[in-house]
mmCIF file of C-alpha atoms in Angstrom:
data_model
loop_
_atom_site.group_PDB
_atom_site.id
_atom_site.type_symbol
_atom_site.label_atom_id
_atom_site.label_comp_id
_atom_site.label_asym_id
_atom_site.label_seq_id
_atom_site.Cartn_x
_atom_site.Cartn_y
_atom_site.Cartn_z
ATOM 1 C CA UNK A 726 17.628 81.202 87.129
ATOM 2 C CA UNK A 727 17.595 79.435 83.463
ATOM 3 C CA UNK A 728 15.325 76.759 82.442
ATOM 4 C CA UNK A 729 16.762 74.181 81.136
ATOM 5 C CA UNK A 730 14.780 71.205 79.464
ATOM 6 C CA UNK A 731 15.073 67.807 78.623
ATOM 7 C CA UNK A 732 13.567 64.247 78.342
ATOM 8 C CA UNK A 733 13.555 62.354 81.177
ATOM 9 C CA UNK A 734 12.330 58.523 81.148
ATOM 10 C CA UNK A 735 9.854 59.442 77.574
ATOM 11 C CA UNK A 736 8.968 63.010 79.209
ATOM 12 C CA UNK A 737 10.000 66.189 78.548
ATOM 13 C CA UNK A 738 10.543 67.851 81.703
ATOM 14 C CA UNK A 739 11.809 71.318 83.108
ATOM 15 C CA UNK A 740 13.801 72.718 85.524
ATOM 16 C CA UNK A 741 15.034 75.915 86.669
ATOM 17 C CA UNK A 742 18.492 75.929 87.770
ATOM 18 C CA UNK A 743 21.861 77.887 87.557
ATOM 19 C CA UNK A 744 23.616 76.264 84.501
ATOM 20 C CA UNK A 745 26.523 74.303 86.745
ATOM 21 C CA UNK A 746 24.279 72.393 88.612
ATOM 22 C CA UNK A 747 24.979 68.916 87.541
ATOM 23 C CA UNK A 748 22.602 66.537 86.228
ATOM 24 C CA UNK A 749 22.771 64.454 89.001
ATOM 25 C CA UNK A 750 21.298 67.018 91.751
ATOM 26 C CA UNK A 751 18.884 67.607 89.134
ATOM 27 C CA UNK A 752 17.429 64.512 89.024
ATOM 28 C CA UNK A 753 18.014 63.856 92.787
ATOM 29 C CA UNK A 754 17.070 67.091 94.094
ATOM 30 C CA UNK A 755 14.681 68.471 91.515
ATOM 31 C CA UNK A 756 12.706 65.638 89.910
ATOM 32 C CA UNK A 757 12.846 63.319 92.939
ATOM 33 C CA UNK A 758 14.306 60.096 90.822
ATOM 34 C CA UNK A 759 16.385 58.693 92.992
ATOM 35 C CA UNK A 760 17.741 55.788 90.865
ATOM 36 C CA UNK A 761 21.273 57.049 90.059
ATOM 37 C CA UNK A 762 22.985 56.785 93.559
ATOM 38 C CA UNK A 763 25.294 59.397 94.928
ATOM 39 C CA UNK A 764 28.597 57.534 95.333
ATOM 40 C CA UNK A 765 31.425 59.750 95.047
ATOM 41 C CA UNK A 766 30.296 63.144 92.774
ATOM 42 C CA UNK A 767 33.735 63.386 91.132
ATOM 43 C CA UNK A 768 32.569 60.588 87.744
ATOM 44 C CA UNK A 769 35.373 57.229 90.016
ATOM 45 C CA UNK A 770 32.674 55.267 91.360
ATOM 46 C CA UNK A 771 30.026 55.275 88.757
ATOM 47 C CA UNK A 772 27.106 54.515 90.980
ATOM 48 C CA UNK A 773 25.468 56.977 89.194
ATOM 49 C CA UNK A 774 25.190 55.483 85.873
ATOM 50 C CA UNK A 775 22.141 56.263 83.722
ATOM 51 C CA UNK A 776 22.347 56.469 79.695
ATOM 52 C CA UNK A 777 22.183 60.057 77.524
ATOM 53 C CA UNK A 778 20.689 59.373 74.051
ATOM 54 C CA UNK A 779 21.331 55.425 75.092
ATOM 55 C CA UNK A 780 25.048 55.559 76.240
ATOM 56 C CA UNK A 781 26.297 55.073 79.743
ATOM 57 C CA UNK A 782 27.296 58.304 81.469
ATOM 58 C CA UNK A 783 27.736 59.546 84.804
ATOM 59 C CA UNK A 784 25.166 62.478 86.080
ATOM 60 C CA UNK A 785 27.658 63.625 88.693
ATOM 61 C CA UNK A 786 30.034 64.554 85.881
ATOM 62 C CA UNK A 787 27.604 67.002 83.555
ATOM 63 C CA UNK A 788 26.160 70.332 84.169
ATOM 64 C CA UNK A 789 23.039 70.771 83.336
ATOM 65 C CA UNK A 790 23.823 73.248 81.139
ATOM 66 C CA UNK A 791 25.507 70.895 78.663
ATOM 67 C CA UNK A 792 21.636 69.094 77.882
ATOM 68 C CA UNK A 793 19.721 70.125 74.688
ATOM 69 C CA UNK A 794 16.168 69.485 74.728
ATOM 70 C CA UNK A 795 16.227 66.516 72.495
ATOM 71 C CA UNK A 796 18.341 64.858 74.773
ATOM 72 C CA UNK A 797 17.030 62.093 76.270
ATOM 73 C CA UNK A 798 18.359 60.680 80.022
ATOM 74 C CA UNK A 799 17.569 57.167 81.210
ATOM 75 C CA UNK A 800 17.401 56.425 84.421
ATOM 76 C CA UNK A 801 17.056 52.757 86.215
ATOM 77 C CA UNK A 802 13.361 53.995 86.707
ATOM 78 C CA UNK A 803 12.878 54.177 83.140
ATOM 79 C CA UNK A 804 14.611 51.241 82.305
ATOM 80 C CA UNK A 805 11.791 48.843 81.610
ATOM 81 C CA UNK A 806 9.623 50.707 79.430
ATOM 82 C CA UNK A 807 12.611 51.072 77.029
ATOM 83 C CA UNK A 808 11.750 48.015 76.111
ATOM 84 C CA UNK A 809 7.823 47.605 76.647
ATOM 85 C CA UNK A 810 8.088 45.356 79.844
ATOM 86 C CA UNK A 811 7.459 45.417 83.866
ATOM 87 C CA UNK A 812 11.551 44.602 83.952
ATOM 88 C CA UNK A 813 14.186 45.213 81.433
ATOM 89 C CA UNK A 814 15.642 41.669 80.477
ATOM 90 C CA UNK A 815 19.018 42.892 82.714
ATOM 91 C CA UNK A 816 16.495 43.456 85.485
ATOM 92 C CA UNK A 817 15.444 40.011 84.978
ATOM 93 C CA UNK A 818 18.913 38.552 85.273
ATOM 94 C CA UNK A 819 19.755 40.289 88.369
ATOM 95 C CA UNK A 820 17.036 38.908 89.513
ATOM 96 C CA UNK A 821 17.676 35.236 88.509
ATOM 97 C CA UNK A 822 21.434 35.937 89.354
ATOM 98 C CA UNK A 823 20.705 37.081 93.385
ATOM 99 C CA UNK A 824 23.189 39.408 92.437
ATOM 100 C CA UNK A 825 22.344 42.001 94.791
ATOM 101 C CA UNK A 826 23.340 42.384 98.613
ATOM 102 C CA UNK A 827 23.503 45.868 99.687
ATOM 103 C CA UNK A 828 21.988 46.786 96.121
ATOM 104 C CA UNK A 829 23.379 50.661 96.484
ATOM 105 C CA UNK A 830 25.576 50.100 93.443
ATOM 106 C CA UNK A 831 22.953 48.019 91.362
ATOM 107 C CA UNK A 832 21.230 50.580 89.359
ATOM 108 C CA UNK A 833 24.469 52.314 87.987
ATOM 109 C CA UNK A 834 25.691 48.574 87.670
ATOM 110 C CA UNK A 835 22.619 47.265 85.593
ATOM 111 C CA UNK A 836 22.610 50.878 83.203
ATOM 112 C CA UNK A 837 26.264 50.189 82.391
ATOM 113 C CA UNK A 838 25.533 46.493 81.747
ATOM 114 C CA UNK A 839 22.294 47.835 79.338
ATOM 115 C CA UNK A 840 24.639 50.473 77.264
ATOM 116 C CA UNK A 841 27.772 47.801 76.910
ATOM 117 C CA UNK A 842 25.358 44.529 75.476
ATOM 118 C CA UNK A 843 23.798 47.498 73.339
ATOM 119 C CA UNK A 844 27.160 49.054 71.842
ATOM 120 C CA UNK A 845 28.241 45.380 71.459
ATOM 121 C CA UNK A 846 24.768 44.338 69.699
ATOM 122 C CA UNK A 847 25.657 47.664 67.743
ATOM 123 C CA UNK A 848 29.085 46.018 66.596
ATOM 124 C CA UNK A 849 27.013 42.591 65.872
ATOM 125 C CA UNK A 850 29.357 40.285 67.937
ATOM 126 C CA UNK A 851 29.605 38.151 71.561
ATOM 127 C CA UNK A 852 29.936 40.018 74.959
ATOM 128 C CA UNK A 853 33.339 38.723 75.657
ATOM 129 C CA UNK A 854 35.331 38.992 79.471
ATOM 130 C CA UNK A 855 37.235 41.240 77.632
ATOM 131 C CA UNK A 856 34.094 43.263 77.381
ATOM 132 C CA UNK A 857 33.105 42.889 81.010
ATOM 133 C CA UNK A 858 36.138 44.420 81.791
ATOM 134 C CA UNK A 859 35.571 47.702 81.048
ATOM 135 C CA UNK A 860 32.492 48.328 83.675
ATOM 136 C CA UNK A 861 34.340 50.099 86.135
ATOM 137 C CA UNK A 862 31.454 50.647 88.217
ATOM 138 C CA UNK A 863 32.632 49.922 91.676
ATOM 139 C CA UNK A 864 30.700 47.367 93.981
ATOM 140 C CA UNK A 865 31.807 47.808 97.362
ATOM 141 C CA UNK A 866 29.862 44.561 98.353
ATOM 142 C CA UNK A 867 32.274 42.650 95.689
ATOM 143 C CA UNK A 868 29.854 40.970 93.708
ATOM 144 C CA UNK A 869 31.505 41.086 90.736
ATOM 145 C CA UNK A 870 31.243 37.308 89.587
ATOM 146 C CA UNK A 871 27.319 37.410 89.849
ATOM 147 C CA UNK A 872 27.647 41.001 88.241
ATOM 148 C CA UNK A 873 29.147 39.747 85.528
ATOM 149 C CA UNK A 874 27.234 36.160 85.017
ATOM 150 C CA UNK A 875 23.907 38.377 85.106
ATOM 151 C CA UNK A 876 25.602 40.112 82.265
ATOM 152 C CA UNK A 877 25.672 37.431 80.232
ATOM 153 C CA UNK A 878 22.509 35.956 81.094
ATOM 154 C CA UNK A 879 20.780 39.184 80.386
ATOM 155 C CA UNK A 880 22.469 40.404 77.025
ATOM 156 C CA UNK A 881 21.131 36.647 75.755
ATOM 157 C CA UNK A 882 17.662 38.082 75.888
ATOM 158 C CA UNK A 883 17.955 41.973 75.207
#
């Protein structure tokens, strides 16, 4: 089989696998980070969400095949040390916002929350609801109104 390599959470890492493997499996299967959830495989439900060279994407949606080996994936896992800290500051705020119940969706929910208050950083303006309405990462829980205020409360100190 081909090797394929990448950076994963600051390391490079290696795997051998047939090129249509998706990056998902990979890091489910392979590397053992089980962070990005397994929702629905087909890039709907987004619980899957980590970032590729720091935008949201959905694992279940690329081969492996498609990664270069500068490319660096970010899972929930490696969250925290993107910024230096035990928690990433959106961490922190679903913390502080109990937003959690079942927590399956959380991690795909928090990465999309990380790459949107970046891109909107990026853009130098104000999260707006406007904004917030684009995560389409689905919450089957329906804690949308925490999601969101956790949003807010976290891109204040990223």
């Amino acid at each position: 089989m081909p090797e394929h390599t990448f950076r994963l959470n600051g390391e490079q890492v290696a795997v051998d696998v047939a090129d249509d493997v998706r990056l998902l499996w990979v890091l489910r299967d392979v590397l053992g980070v089980t962070g990005p959830k397994y929702g629905c495989g087909i890039n709907v439900c987004k619980a899957c969400t980590s970032h590729l060279n720091g935008r949201a994407v959905n694992p279940c949606a690329i081969p492996v095949k498609n990664l270069k080996p500068s490319d660096e994936v970010t899972t929930i896992e490696g969250l925290a040390a993107t910024v230096g800290a035990d928690l990433h500051p959106m961490q922190q705020a679903w913390l502080d916002e109990d937003v959690a119940q079942c927590g399956y969706c959380q991690p795909g929910q928090i990465m999309a929350a990380v790459a949107l208050v970046r891109k909107i950083a990026e853009e130098n303006r104000e999260i707006t609801d406007t904004d917030l309405d684009t995560i389409r990462n689905v919450c089957r829980c329906g804690t949308y109104f925490r999601i969101r205020e956790a949003i807010k409360a976290g891109a204040e100190k990223m």
